[in-house]
């Protein structure tokens, strides 16, 4: 640890202490969703399970609740639901990462975790910070226990990336396949087209560019936080895309997170399918996945959205902002890629109510509700007297009754998705988070909300309704 990181460690601890002592009650802190102790959180980083323990790192700005200099925060868990904050893990303390320890991943192997991330550097001067004035360094740092870290090694600089990409290259995700290590990174080309760069290595340290992956037609100007995994014979390339324009995207979030199915091998010739959104709600970005020791593919997203001044999270008043989604198992059924909350949540459920056709429960801030066997495509729910979920005219809507920056909506309005048939809906509410899984998680809608009263009212003729409180 150098002198700078030593002092930064002290400073971060001081800030976290001051925030935890401040008078405001932490009325909106979720119980099962990872949130920062103070300041700002964005992308999930370095997700892994190592020697039984789950590690989640996160983009963390303890100094500024609106986001500023990025560190990696660190939390651990035994069940992916109860998270224990372990302190800041990686500081911007080297010349090659001095403007931010940006997003990256973890690779667990042979009694160590290798963390790969982007070291962000912004040069002083009159630059556009796209084609010049910026460095995006690929860095490796290893750990034997997940808590103490070795020396940071600079693996690649902008010189190692293709000449026709801008300085925006970042967010390495690494995996191993048939004895070869692969790394995928997001990039913005100089002609403003987003793509993914695919590198390979035989020793996880020296990397060679093998492929550049993009769609036939330009698809956004930048791909952030790419991820790649295989599940049930499907090859999934996930990317958070900036700059999508046109009719299809006009009522959606400012940036998107979704996936392509890959035909061929990512390191060779390959083509991409249509892009499918991971989440159709207001707050979802930069997801990352990992494989649990029992072989599940689990994905966690940032339950927030960058560059979105029309939203205000009311937790800012309490000195912190943003959280992760519930960890979600990705699974394939009848050829469709689906998501469901991790099965560990089952153990937290205690039955509250059971009904047919309709349900009204008051004052419950942390619950799961399941509406199954929906008939005639009919479904209407009001959450916290503020948020409406409704199926009508072949579309599923999530909308706020009164979109205003100072109430439950925090300025959020309406999100919707065309869905031909509605079979079932699962609602997961955790104080200020709401995640809605439609048709066994074929479509998901996530949002933050800040209700004054926690009522849940559901109307779905003849459907089977069940509601559980979720206990710690
Ligand atoms: C995505 C992102 C990443 C970057 C990080 C910086 O939200 O912009 O591309 O590494 O956040 O915090």
Short mmCIF file of C-alpha atoms and ligand atoms in Angstrom, two decimals:
data_model
loop_
_atom_site.label_atom_id
_atom_site.label_comp_id
_atom_site.label_asym_id
_atom_site.label_seq_id
_atom_site.Cartn_x
_atom_site.Cartn_y
_atom_site.Cartn_z
CA UNK A 1 0.00 0.00 0.00
CA UNK A 2 1.54 3.35 -0.99
CA UNK A 3 1.26 6.62 0.98
CA UNK A 4 -1.70 7.84 -1.09
CA UNK A 5 -3.78 4.70 -0.62
CA UNK A 6 -2.95 4.70 3.10
CA UNK A 7 -4.39 8.19 3.51
CA UNK A 8 -7.32 7.48 1.21
CA UNK A 9 -8.19 4.46 3.36
CA UNK A 10 -8.37 6.69 6.43
CA UNK A 11 -10.35 9.34 4.63
CA UNK A 12 -12.94 6.87 3.31
CA UNK A 13 -13.40 5.36 6.77
CA UNK A 14 -13.90 8.84 8.22
CA UNK A 15 -16.55 9.70 5.66
CA UNK A 16 -18.38 6.41 6.15
CA UNK A 17 -18.41 7.01 9.92
CA UNK A 18 -19.74 10.55 9.58
CA UNK A 19 -22.51 9.41 7.22
CA UNK A 20 -23.58 6.56 9.47
CA UNK A 21 -23.83 9.01 12.41
CA UNK A 22 -25.83 11.69 10.58
CA UNK A 23 -29.27 12.26 12.07
CA UNK A 24 -31.54 11.13 9.18
CA UNK A 25 -33.03 7.68 9.64
CA UNK A 26 -32.09 5.40 6.76
CA UNK A 27 -35.70 5.02 5.68
CA UNK A 28 -35.03 3.78 2.15
CA UNK A 29 -32.19 1.30 2.67
CA UNK A 30 -33.14 -2.09 1.21
CA UNK A 31 -32.69 -5.21 3.31
CA UNK A 32 -31.47 -7.68 0.69
CA UNK A 33 -30.00 -5.44 -1.98
CA UNK A 34 -26.38 -4.39 -1.83
CA UNK A 35 -26.11 -0.62 -1.26
CA UNK A 36 -23.11 1.59 -0.38
CA UNK A 37 -22.52 2.70 3.22
CA UNK A 38 -22.11 6.30 2.01
CA UNK A 39 -21.84 8.13 -1.28
CA UNK A 40 -22.49 6.70 -4.71
CA UNK A 41 -22.52 3.17 -6.17
CA UNK A 42 -22.66 2.12 -9.82
CA UNK A 43 -21.54 -1.02 -11.69
CA UNK A 44 -21.07 -4.44 -10.11
CA UNK A 45 -17.40 -5.46 -10.43
CA UNK A 46 -15.30 -8.53 -9.65
CA UNK A 47 -18.30 -10.75 -8.87
CA UNK A 48 -17.25 -14.22 -7.78
CA UNK A 49 -17.67 -17.01 -5.30
CA UNK A 50 -14.34 -17.94 -3.78
CA UNK A 51 -13.87 -20.68 -1.18
CA UNK A 52 -17.60 -20.58 -0.51
CA UNK A 53 -17.87 -16.85 0.10
CA UNK A 54 -19.54 -14.49 -2.40
CA UNK A 55 -17.60 -11.33 -3.21
CA UNK A 56 -19.21 -8.32 -4.84
CA UNK A 57 -17.16 -5.25 -5.61
CA UNK A 58 -18.75 -2.07 -6.87
CA UNK A 59 -17.95 1.24 -8.50
CA UNK A 60 -17.85 3.46 -5.45
CA UNK A 61 -17.58 7.23 -4.93
CA UNK A 62 -17.61 7.68 -1.15
CA UNK A 63 -16.65 11.33 -1.51
CA UNK A 64 -19.63 12.38 -3.60
CA UNK A 65 -23.22 11.14 -3.43
CA UNK A 66 -23.70 12.36 -7.02
CA UNK A 67 -20.73 10.31 -8.28
CA UNK A 68 -17.08 11.36 -8.52
CA UNK A 69 -13.71 9.67 -8.30
CA UNK A 70 -14.24 5.89 -8.54
CA UNK A 71 -12.84 3.27 -6.17
CA UNK A 72 -13.84 -0.34 -5.80
CA UNK A 73 -16.02 -0.90 -2.73
CA UNK A 74 -16.22 -4.45 -1.39
CA UNK A 75 -18.98 -6.52 0.21
CA UNK A 76 -19.25 -10.21 0.97
CA UNK A 77 -22.12 -12.58 1.55
CA UNK A 78 -22.89 -16.21 2.32
CA UNK A 79 -26.23 -16.20 0.47
CA UNK A 80 -26.14 -13.25 -1.99
CA UNK A 81 -28.89 -11.59 0.10
CA UNK A 82 -27.21 -10.46 3.32
CA UNK A 83 -24.22 -8.34 2.33
CA UNK A 84 -21.50 -7.27 4.71
CA UNK A 85 -19.52 -4.21 3.73
CA UNK A 86 -15.78 -4.85 3.93
CA UNK A 87 -14.39 -1.42 3.08
CA UNK A 88 -12.89 0.08 -0.03
CA UNK A 89 -10.71 -2.45 -1.84
CA UNK A 90 -8.95 -0.72 -4.73
CA UNK A 91 -7.95 2.95 -4.74
CA UNK A 92 -6.93 5.18 -7.65
CA UNK A 93 -3.38 5.39 -6.32
CA UNK A 94 -1.19 4.79 -9.39
CA UNK A 95 -0.35 6.99 -12.40
CA UNK A 96 -2.22 4.51 -14.62
CA UNK A 97 -5.52 4.59 -12.65
CA UNK A 98 -5.40 8.00 -10.97
CA UNK A 99 -8.79 9.18 -12.30
CA UNK A 100 -10.70 6.10 -11.36
CA UNK A 101 -10.50 2.39 -10.74
CA UNK A 102 -13.10 1.66 -13.37
CA UNK A 103 -15.13 -1.49 -13.94
CA UNK A 104 -13.71 -4.97 -14.22
CA UNK A 105 -14.08 -8.60 -13.28
CA UNK A 106 -12.73 -11.51 -11.27
CA UNK A 107 -11.30 -14.83 -12.45
CA UNK A 108 -10.96 -17.48 -9.73
CA UNK A 109 -8.39 -20.19 -10.33
CA UNK A 110 -5.70 -22.21 -8.52
CA UNK A 111 -6.09 -20.60 -5.09
CA UNK A 112 -6.16 -17.00 -6.26
CA UNK A 113 -8.49 -14.38 -7.66
CA UNK A 114 -7.26 -12.34 -10.61
CA UNK A 115 -9.02 -8.98 -10.89
CA UNK A 116 -8.91 -7.16 -14.22
CA UNK A 117 -10.10 -3.57 -14.46
CA UNK A 118 -9.73 -0.33 -16.38
CA UNK A 119 -7.44 2.34 -15.02
CA UNK A 120 -8.97 5.65 -16.05
CA UNK A 121 -6.70 8.64 -16.66
CA UNK A 122 -7.83 12.09 -17.81
CA UNK A 123 -5.07 14.41 -18.97
CA UNK A 124 -5.11 18.12 -18.21
CA UNK A 125 -5.66 20.25 -21.29
CA UNK A 126 -8.05 21.23 -24.03
CA UNK A 127 -9.21 17.81 -25.21
CA UNK A 128 -12.48 16.28 -26.42
CA UNK A 129 -11.80 13.30 -24.07
CA UNK A 130 -13.07 10.96 -26.76
CA UNK A 131 -10.32 10.77 -29.37
CA UNK A 132 -7.72 12.39 -27.12
CA UNK A 133 -6.99 13.44 -23.55
CA UNK A 134 -7.77 10.11 -21.96
CA UNK A 135 -6.06 6.82 -21.16
CA UNK A 136 -7.81 3.50 -20.70
CA UNK A 137 -5.36 1.08 -19.14
CA UNK A 138 -5.99 -2.61 -18.60
CA UNK A 139 -4.76 -3.62 -15.15
CA UNK A 140 -4.40 -6.90 -13.28
CA UNK A 141 -4.25 -7.24 -9.51
CA UNK A 142 -4.33 -10.57 -7.70
CA UNK A 143 -5.44 -11.76 -4.30
CA UNK A 144 -5.10 -15.02 -2.41
CA UNK A 145 -8.03 -14.40 -0.08
CA UNK A 146 -10.21 -11.73 -1.73
CA UNK A 147 -9.32 -9.16 0.95
CA UNK A 148 -5.62 -8.39 0.47
CA UNK A 149 -4.31 -7.42 -2.91
CA UNK A 150 -0.90 -7.70 -4.58
CA UNK A 151 0.87 -5.23 -6.83
CA UNK A 152 -1.13 -3.70 -9.67
CA UNK A 153 0.26 -4.74 -13.06
CA UNK A 154 -0.29 -2.64 -16.16
CA UNK A 155 -1.14 -5.11 -18.94
CA UNK A 156 -2.33 -2.95 -21.84
CA UNK A 157 -2.59 0.71 -22.78
CA UNK A 158 -4.36 2.49 -25.66
CA UNK A 159 -1.35 1.56 -27.82
CA UNK A 160 -2.49 -2.05 -27.63
CA UNK A 161 -5.97 -1.36 -28.96
CA UNK A 162 -6.83 -0.92 -32.67
CA UNK A 163 -5.91 2.43 -34.20
CA UNK A 164 -9.41 3.25 -35.32
CA UNK A 165 -10.94 3.08 -31.83
CA UNK A 166 -11.18 6.17 -29.64
CA UNK A 167 -9.73 6.38 -26.13
CA UNK A 168 -12.97 4.81 -24.88
CA UNK A 169 -12.02 1.18 -24.33
CA UNK A 170 -12.92 -0.37 -20.99
CA UNK A 171 -14.49 -2.88 -18.63
CA UNK A 172 -12.56 -6.14 -19.18
CA UNK A 173 -14.39 -9.41 -18.52
CA UNK A 174 -12.22 -12.54 -18.51
CA UNK A 175 -13.04 -16.25 -18.72
CA UNK A 176 -11.22 -19.47 -19.55
CA UNK A 177 -12.23 -21.94 -22.22
CA UNK A 178 -10.27 -25.03 -23.32
CA UNK A 179 -7.09 -23.84 -21.62
CA UNK A 180 -7.16 -20.38 -23.23
CA UNK A 181 -8.03 -17.15 -21.43
CA UNK A 182 -10.34 -14.74 -23.21
CA UNK A 183 -10.97 -11.09 -22.40
CA UNK A 184 -13.77 -8.96 -23.83
CA UNK A 185 -13.71 -5.15 -23.59
CA UNK A 186 -16.18 -2.46 -24.68
CA UNK A 187 -15.11 0.16 -27.22
CA UNK A 188 -16.15 3.22 -29.17
CA UNK A 189 -14.77 3.46 -32.71
CA UNK A 190 -13.61 6.77 -34.16
CA UNK A 191 -16.56 6.65 -36.58
CA UNK A 192 -18.84 6.50 -33.50
CA UNK A 193 -19.78 2.85 -33.73
CA UNK A 194 -19.82 0.64 -30.64
CA UNK A 195 -18.09 -2.73 -30.61
CA UNK A 196 -16.45 -5.34 -28.38
CA UNK A 197 -12.75 -6.21 -28.55
CA UNK A 198 -11.85 -9.85 -27.96
CA UNK A 199 -8.36 -10.68 -26.69
CA UNK A 200 -6.79 -14.09 -25.95
CA UNK A 201 -3.92 -15.15 -23.70
CA UNK A 202 -2.22 -18.39 -22.73
CA UNK A 203 -0.89 -17.06 -19.39
CA UNK A 204 -3.58 -14.49 -18.37
CA UNK A 205 -0.96 -11.71 -18.50
CA UNK A 206 0.05 -11.29 -22.17
CA UNK A 207 -2.93 -10.57 -24.39
CA UNK A 208 -3.40 -10.50 -28.16
CA UNK A 209 -6.33 -8.99 -30.02
CA UNK A 210 -8.20 -11.80 -31.81
CA UNK A 211 -11.47 -10.31 -32.95
CA UNK A 212 -13.65 -7.25 -33.10
CA UNK A 213 -17.29 -8.00 -32.60
CA UNK A 214 -20.14 -5.81 -33.71
CA UNK A 215 -23.49 -5.93 -35.47
CA UNK A 216 -24.01 -5.77 -39.25
CA UNK A 217 -25.54 -2.32 -38.97
CA UNK A 218 -24.07 0.21 -36.49
CA UNK A 219 -25.64 -0.24 -33.07
CA UNK A 220 -24.95 2.70 -30.76
CA UNK A 221 -21.67 4.57 -30.39
CA UNK A 222 -20.29 2.82 -27.31
CA UNK A 223 -20.62 -0.63 -25.76
CA UNK A 224 -19.87 -0.64 -22.04
CA UNK A 225 -19.41 -3.53 -19.61
CA UNK A 226 -19.52 -6.42 -22.10
CA UNK A 227 -19.94 -9.92 -20.71
CA UNK A 228 -19.88 -13.34 -22.33
CA UNK A 229 -21.10 -16.74 -21.15
CA UNK A 230 -22.64 -19.92 -22.44
CA UNK A 231 -25.80 -21.40 -21.05
CA UNK A 232 -27.65 -24.49 -22.28
CA UNK A 233 -25.83 -24.33 -25.61
CA UNK A 234 -26.61 -20.64 -26.09
CA UNK A 235 -23.72 -18.20 -26.40
CA UNK A 236 -24.65 -14.89 -24.80
CA UNK A 237 -22.85 -11.61 -25.44
CA UNK A 238 -24.14 -8.95 -23.08
CA UNK A 239 -23.44 -5.24 -23.57
CA UNK A 240 -24.61 -1.93 -22.15
CA UNK A 241 -25.09 0.23 -25.19
CA UNK A 242 -25.03 4.01 -25.49
CA UNK A 243 -26.40 6.00 -28.41
CA UNK A 244 -29.36 3.98 -29.68
CA UNK A 245 -31.71 6.20 -31.61
CA UNK A 246 -34.98 5.95 -33.52
CA UNK A 247 -38.57 4.90 -32.96
CA UNK A 248 -37.75 1.62 -31.20
CA UNK A 249 -35.77 3.36 -28.45
CA UNK A 250 -37.62 6.63 -28.04
CA UNK A 251 -39.71 5.70 -24.96
CA UNK A 252 -36.91 3.81 -23.30
CA UNK A 253 -34.02 4.60 -20.99
CA UNK A 254 -31.18 6.86 -22.11
CA UNK A 255 -28.88 3.79 -22.36
CA UNK A 256 -29.72 0.10 -22.72
CA UNK A 257 -28.51 -3.18 -21.30
CA UNK A 258 -29.19 -6.32 -23.27
CA UNK A 259 -27.69 -9.29 -25.01
CA UNK A 260 -27.05 -10.83 -28.41
CA UNK A 261 -26.93 -14.53 -29.13
CA UNK A 262 -23.66 -15.38 -30.85
CA UNK A 263 -23.38 -17.75 -33.81
CA UNK A 264 -19.83 -19.03 -34.33
CA UNK A 265 -16.87 -18.54 -31.98
CA UNK A 266 -16.33 -15.11 -30.41
CA UNK A 267 -12.59 -15.28 -31.14
CA UNK A 268 -13.15 -16.13 -34.81
CA UNK A 269 -15.93 -15.58 -37.30
CA UNK A 270 -19.17 -14.84 -35.51
CA UNK A 271 -22.49 -13.11 -36.05
CA UNK A 272 -24.90 -11.55 -33.59
CA UNK A 273 -28.65 -11.99 -33.26
CA UNK A 274 -31.15 -9.22 -32.52
CA UNK A 275 -30.48 -7.37 -29.26
CA UNK A 276 -32.76 -8.38 -26.37
CA UNK A 277 -33.10 -6.15 -23.29
CA UNK A 278 -32.27 -7.68 -19.93
CA UNK A 279 -34.70 -5.33 -18.23
CA UNK A 280 -37.51 -3.06 -19.44
CA UNK A 281 -37.77 -0.91 -16.28
CA UNK A 282 -36.30 2.47 -15.34
CA UNK A 283 -33.26 1.44 -13.34
CA UNK A 284 -30.99 -1.17 -14.80
CA UNK A 285 -27.50 -0.91 -16.25
CA UNK A 286 -24.05 -2.50 -16.53
CA UNK A 287 -24.93 -6.05 -15.39
CA UNK A 288 -22.18 -8.59 -14.79
CA UNK A 289 -22.49 -12.34 -14.39
CA UNK A 290 -20.47 -15.07 -12.71
CA UNK A 291 -20.73 -18.78 -12.10
CA UNK A 292 -21.47 -19.98 -8.58
CA UNK A 293 -19.60 -22.98 -7.17
CA UNK A 294 -22.76 -25.06 -7.68
CA UNK A 295 -22.81 -24.16 -11.37
CA UNK A 296 -25.46 -21.43 -11.59
CA UNK A 297 -25.06 -18.42 -13.87
CA UNK A 298 -25.93 -15.44 -11.67
CA UNK A 299 -26.21 -11.90 -12.95
CA UNK A 300 -26.33 -8.68 -10.93
CA UNK A 301 -27.11 -5.28 -12.42
CA UNK A 302 -26.69 -1.75 -11.20
CA UNK A 303 -30.21 -0.60 -10.24
CA UNK A 304 -29.61 2.86 -11.58
CA UNK A 305 -29.06 4.73 -14.81
CA UNK A 306 -26.22 7.09 -15.78
CA UNK A 307 -26.71 10.53 -17.35
CA UNK A 308 -30.29 10.76 -16.24
CA UNK A 309 -30.97 14.18 -14.66
CA UNK A 310 -34.75 13.68 -14.79
CA UNK A 311 -34.50 11.05 -12.04
CA UNK A 312 -33.75 11.87 -8.42
CA UNK A 313 -33.10 9.19 -5.88
CA UNK A 314 -34.47 10.36 -2.57
CA UNK A 315 -31.70 8.55 -0.70
CA UNK A 316 -29.42 11.45 -1.68
CA UNK A 317 -30.93 13.26 1.32
CA UNK A 318 -29.62 10.39 3.47
CA UNK A 319 -26.09 10.55 2.05
CA UNK A 320 -26.07 7.57 -0.27
CA UNK A 321 -27.31 6.69 -3.73
CA UNK A 322 -28.07 3.54 -5.78
CA UNK A 323 -27.97 -0.18 -5.15
CA UNK A 324 -27.62 -3.47 -7.03
CA UNK A 325 -30.50 -5.60 -8.28
CA UNK A 326 -31.29 -8.82 -6.52
CA UNK A 327 -28.85 -11.41 -7.89
CA UNK A 328 -30.70 -13.23 -10.66
CA UNK A 329 -30.24 -16.74 -11.96
CA UNK A 330 -30.14 -16.81 -15.74
CA UNK A 331 -31.74 -19.97 -17.10
CA UNK A 332 -33.09 -21.31 -20.37
CA UNK A 333 -36.56 -22.82 -20.79
CA UNK A 334 -38.21 -23.76 -24.09
CA UNK A 335 -35.39 -21.97 -25.90
CA UNK A 336 -35.94 -18.66 -24.03
CA UNK A 337 -33.44 -16.92 -21.78
CA UNK A 338 -35.16 -16.20 -18.45
CA UNK A 339 -34.27 -14.57 -15.13
CA UNK A 340 -35.39 -15.33 -11.59
CA UNK A 341 -34.22 -14.12 -8.16
CA UNK A 342 -31.60 -16.46 -6.68
CA UNK A 343 -33.18 -19.50 -5.02
CA UNK A 344 -31.72 -18.43 -1.64
CA UNK A 345 -34.66 -16.02 -1.46
CA UNK A 346 -37.05 -18.97 -1.01
CA UNK A 347 -35.67 -19.48 2.51
CA UNK A 348 -36.60 -15.92 3.47
CA UNK A 349 -40.28 -16.25 2.51
CA UNK A 350 -43.10 -16.43 5.08
CA UNK A 351 -46.63 -16.65 3.75
CA UNK A 352 -48.74 -13.52 4.36
CA UNK A 353 -51.76 -13.95 2.14
CA UNK A 354 -53.29 -16.25 -0.42
CA UNK A 355 -56.26 -15.42 -2.63
CA UNK A 356 -57.96 -15.85 -5.98
CA UNK A 357 -58.66 -12.89 -8.24
CA UNK A 358 -57.70 -10.01 -5.92
CA UNK A 359 -55.60 -9.06 -2.94
CA UNK A 360 -55.01 -6.08 -0.71
CA UNK A 361 -52.25 -5.98 1.91
CA UNK A 362 -51.17 -2.90 3.86
CA UNK A 363 -47.89 -1.77 5.36
CA UNK A 364 -45.52 -4.42 4.06
CA UNK A 365 -42.21 -2.96 2.79
CA UNK A 366 -40.32 -6.20 1.97
CA UNK A 367 -42.24 -8.90 0.13
CA UNK A 368 -42.63 -11.17 -2.83
CA UNK A 369 -46.00 -11.53 -4.55
CA UNK A 370 -46.76 -14.16 -7.15
CA UNK A 371 -49.71 -13.91 -9.53
CA UNK A 372 -50.06 -17.18 -11.43
CA UNK A 373 -52.50 -18.71 -13.91
CA UNK A 374 -53.56 -15.30 -15.18
CA UNK A 375 -56.65 -15.61 -17.36
CA UNK A 376 -57.88 -13.33 -20.14
CA UNK A 377 -54.66 -11.32 -19.99
CA UNK A 378 -56.06 -9.28 -17.15
CA UNK A 379 -53.81 -7.79 -14.47
CA UNK A 380 -53.65 -4.55 -12.49
CA UNK A 381 -51.56 -3.77 -9.40
CA UNK A 382 -50.92 -0.66 -7.32
CA UNK A 383 -47.82 -0.57 -5.14
CA UNK A 384 -47.30 1.90 -2.34
CA UNK A 385 -50.21 4.01 -3.68
CA UNK A 386 -47.77 5.27 -6.31
CA UNK A 387 -46.59 2.66 -8.78
CA UNK A 388 -48.93 0.92 -11.19
CA UNK A 389 -48.28 -2.34 -12.97
CA UNK A 390 -50.82 -3.07 -15.64
CA UNK A 391 -51.40 -5.28 -18.64
CA UNK A 392 -53.56 -3.81 -21.37
CA UNK A 393 -53.75 -3.91 -25.17
CA UNK A 394 -50.98 -6.51 -25.35
CA UNK A 395 -48.56 -4.40 -23.42
CA UNK A 396 -47.24 -4.55 -19.90
CA UNK A 397 -46.78 -1.19 -18.23
CA UNK A 398 -44.88 0.05 -15.21
CA UNK A 399 -45.95 3.61 -14.51
CA UNK A 400 -46.09 6.12 -11.70
CA UNK A 401 -49.38 7.80 -10.77
CA UNK A 402 -47.77 11.11 -10.06
CA UNK A 403 -44.35 11.60 -11.65
CA UNK A 404 -42.62 14.24 -9.60
CA UNK A 405 -39.06 14.49 -8.42
CA UNK A 406 -40.08 14.79 -4.77
CA UNK A 407 -42.29 11.76 -4.35
CA UNK A 408 -42.12 8.01 -4.74
CA UNK A 409 -41.39 8.18 -8.45
CA UNK A 410 -38.36 10.43 -8.10
CA UNK A 411 -39.30 11.74 -11.54
CA UNK A 412 -39.84 8.39 -13.25
CA UNK A 413 -42.84 8.13 -15.59
CA UNK A 414 -43.69 5.13 -17.80
CA UNK A 415 -41.95 2.06 -19.20
CA UNK A 416 -43.71 -0.64 -21.20
CA UNK A 417 -43.14 -3.71 -23.30
CA UNK A 418 -45.32 -5.45 -25.86
CA UNK A 419 -46.09 -8.94 -24.56
CA UNK A 420 -48.42 -11.22 -26.47
CA UNK A 421 -49.77 -13.36 -23.61
CA UNK A 422 -49.54 -12.74 -19.90
CA UNK A 423 -49.17 -15.94 -17.83
CA UNK A 424 -47.70 -14.91 -14.52
CA UNK A 425 -46.07 -12.04 -12.64
CA UNK A 426 -43.70 -12.05 -9.65
CA UNK A 427 -43.20 -8.79 -7.76
CA UNK A 428 -40.22 -8.36 -5.47
CA UNK A 429 -40.25 -5.26 -3.29
CA UNK A 430 -37.47 -4.39 -0.86
CA UNK A 431 -38.24 -1.01 0.77
CA UNK A 432 -37.15 1.21 -2.15
CA UNK A 433 -36.61 -1.36 -4.88
CA UNK A 434 -39.18 -3.02 -7.09
CA UNK A 435 -38.39 -5.81 -9.54
CA UNK A 436 -41.15 -7.39 -11.59
CA UNK A 437 -40.59 -10.72 -13.36
CA UNK A 438 -43.16 -11.32 -16.09
CA UNK A 439 -43.84 -14.78 -17.59
CA UNK A 440 -41.24 -16.54 -15.42
CA UNK A 441 -38.72 -13.79 -16.02
CA UNK A 442 -38.88 -13.56 -19.80
CA UNK A 443 -39.33 -9.84 -19.21
CA UNK A 444 -38.18 -7.96 -16.13
CA UNK A 445 -38.98 -4.41 -15.00
CA UNK A 446 -36.85 -2.80 -12.28
CA UNK A 447 -37.23 0.53 -10.60
CA UNK A 448 -36.39 2.41 -7.44
CA UNK A 449 -39.33 3.97 -5.63
CA UNK A 450 -39.93 5.78 -2.35
CA UNK A 451 -43.44 5.08 -1.05
CA UNK A 452 -44.90 6.79 1.98
CA UNK A 453 -47.30 3.85 2.55
CA UNK A 454 -46.55 0.28 1.60
CA UNK A 455 -49.90 -1.09 0.42
CA UNK A 456 -50.13 -3.69 -2.34
CA UNK A 457 -53.36 -4.03 -4.25
CA UNK A 458 -53.80 -6.60 -7.03
CA UNK A 459 -56.67 -7.31 -9.36
CA UNK A 460 -56.39 -10.29 -11.73
CA UNK A 461 -59.67 -12.14 -12.27
CA UNK A 462 -59.46 -15.82 -11.39
CA UNK A 463 -55.68 -15.76 -11.07
CA UNK A 464 -53.96 -17.46 -8.12
CA UNK A 465 -52.33 -14.91 -5.83
CA UNK A 466 -49.78 -15.45 -3.09
CA UNK A 467 -47.81 -13.00 -1.02
CA UNK A 468 -44.89 -13.60 1.33
CA UNK A 469 -43.02 -11.27 3.61
CA UNK A 470 -39.26 -11.66 3.33
CA UNK A 471 -37.60 -12.02 6.69
CA UNK A 472 -33.94 -11.53 7.56
C1 LIG B 1 -20.74 2.04 -16.80
C2 LIG B 1 -19.38 2.75 -16.67
C3 LIG B 1 -18.24 1.86 -17.13
C4 LIG B 1 -17.08 2.44 -16.38
C5 LIG B 1 -17.70 2.81 -15.06
C6 LIG B 1 -17.14 4.04 -14.42
O1 LIG B 1 -21.69 2.54 -15.92
O2 LIG B 1 -19.39 3.97 -17.38
O3 LIG B 1 -18.08 1.82 -18.53
O4 LIG B 1 -16.04 1.51 -16.23
O5 LIG B 1 -19.08 3.02 -15.32
O6 LIG B 1 -17.72 4.24 -13.17
#
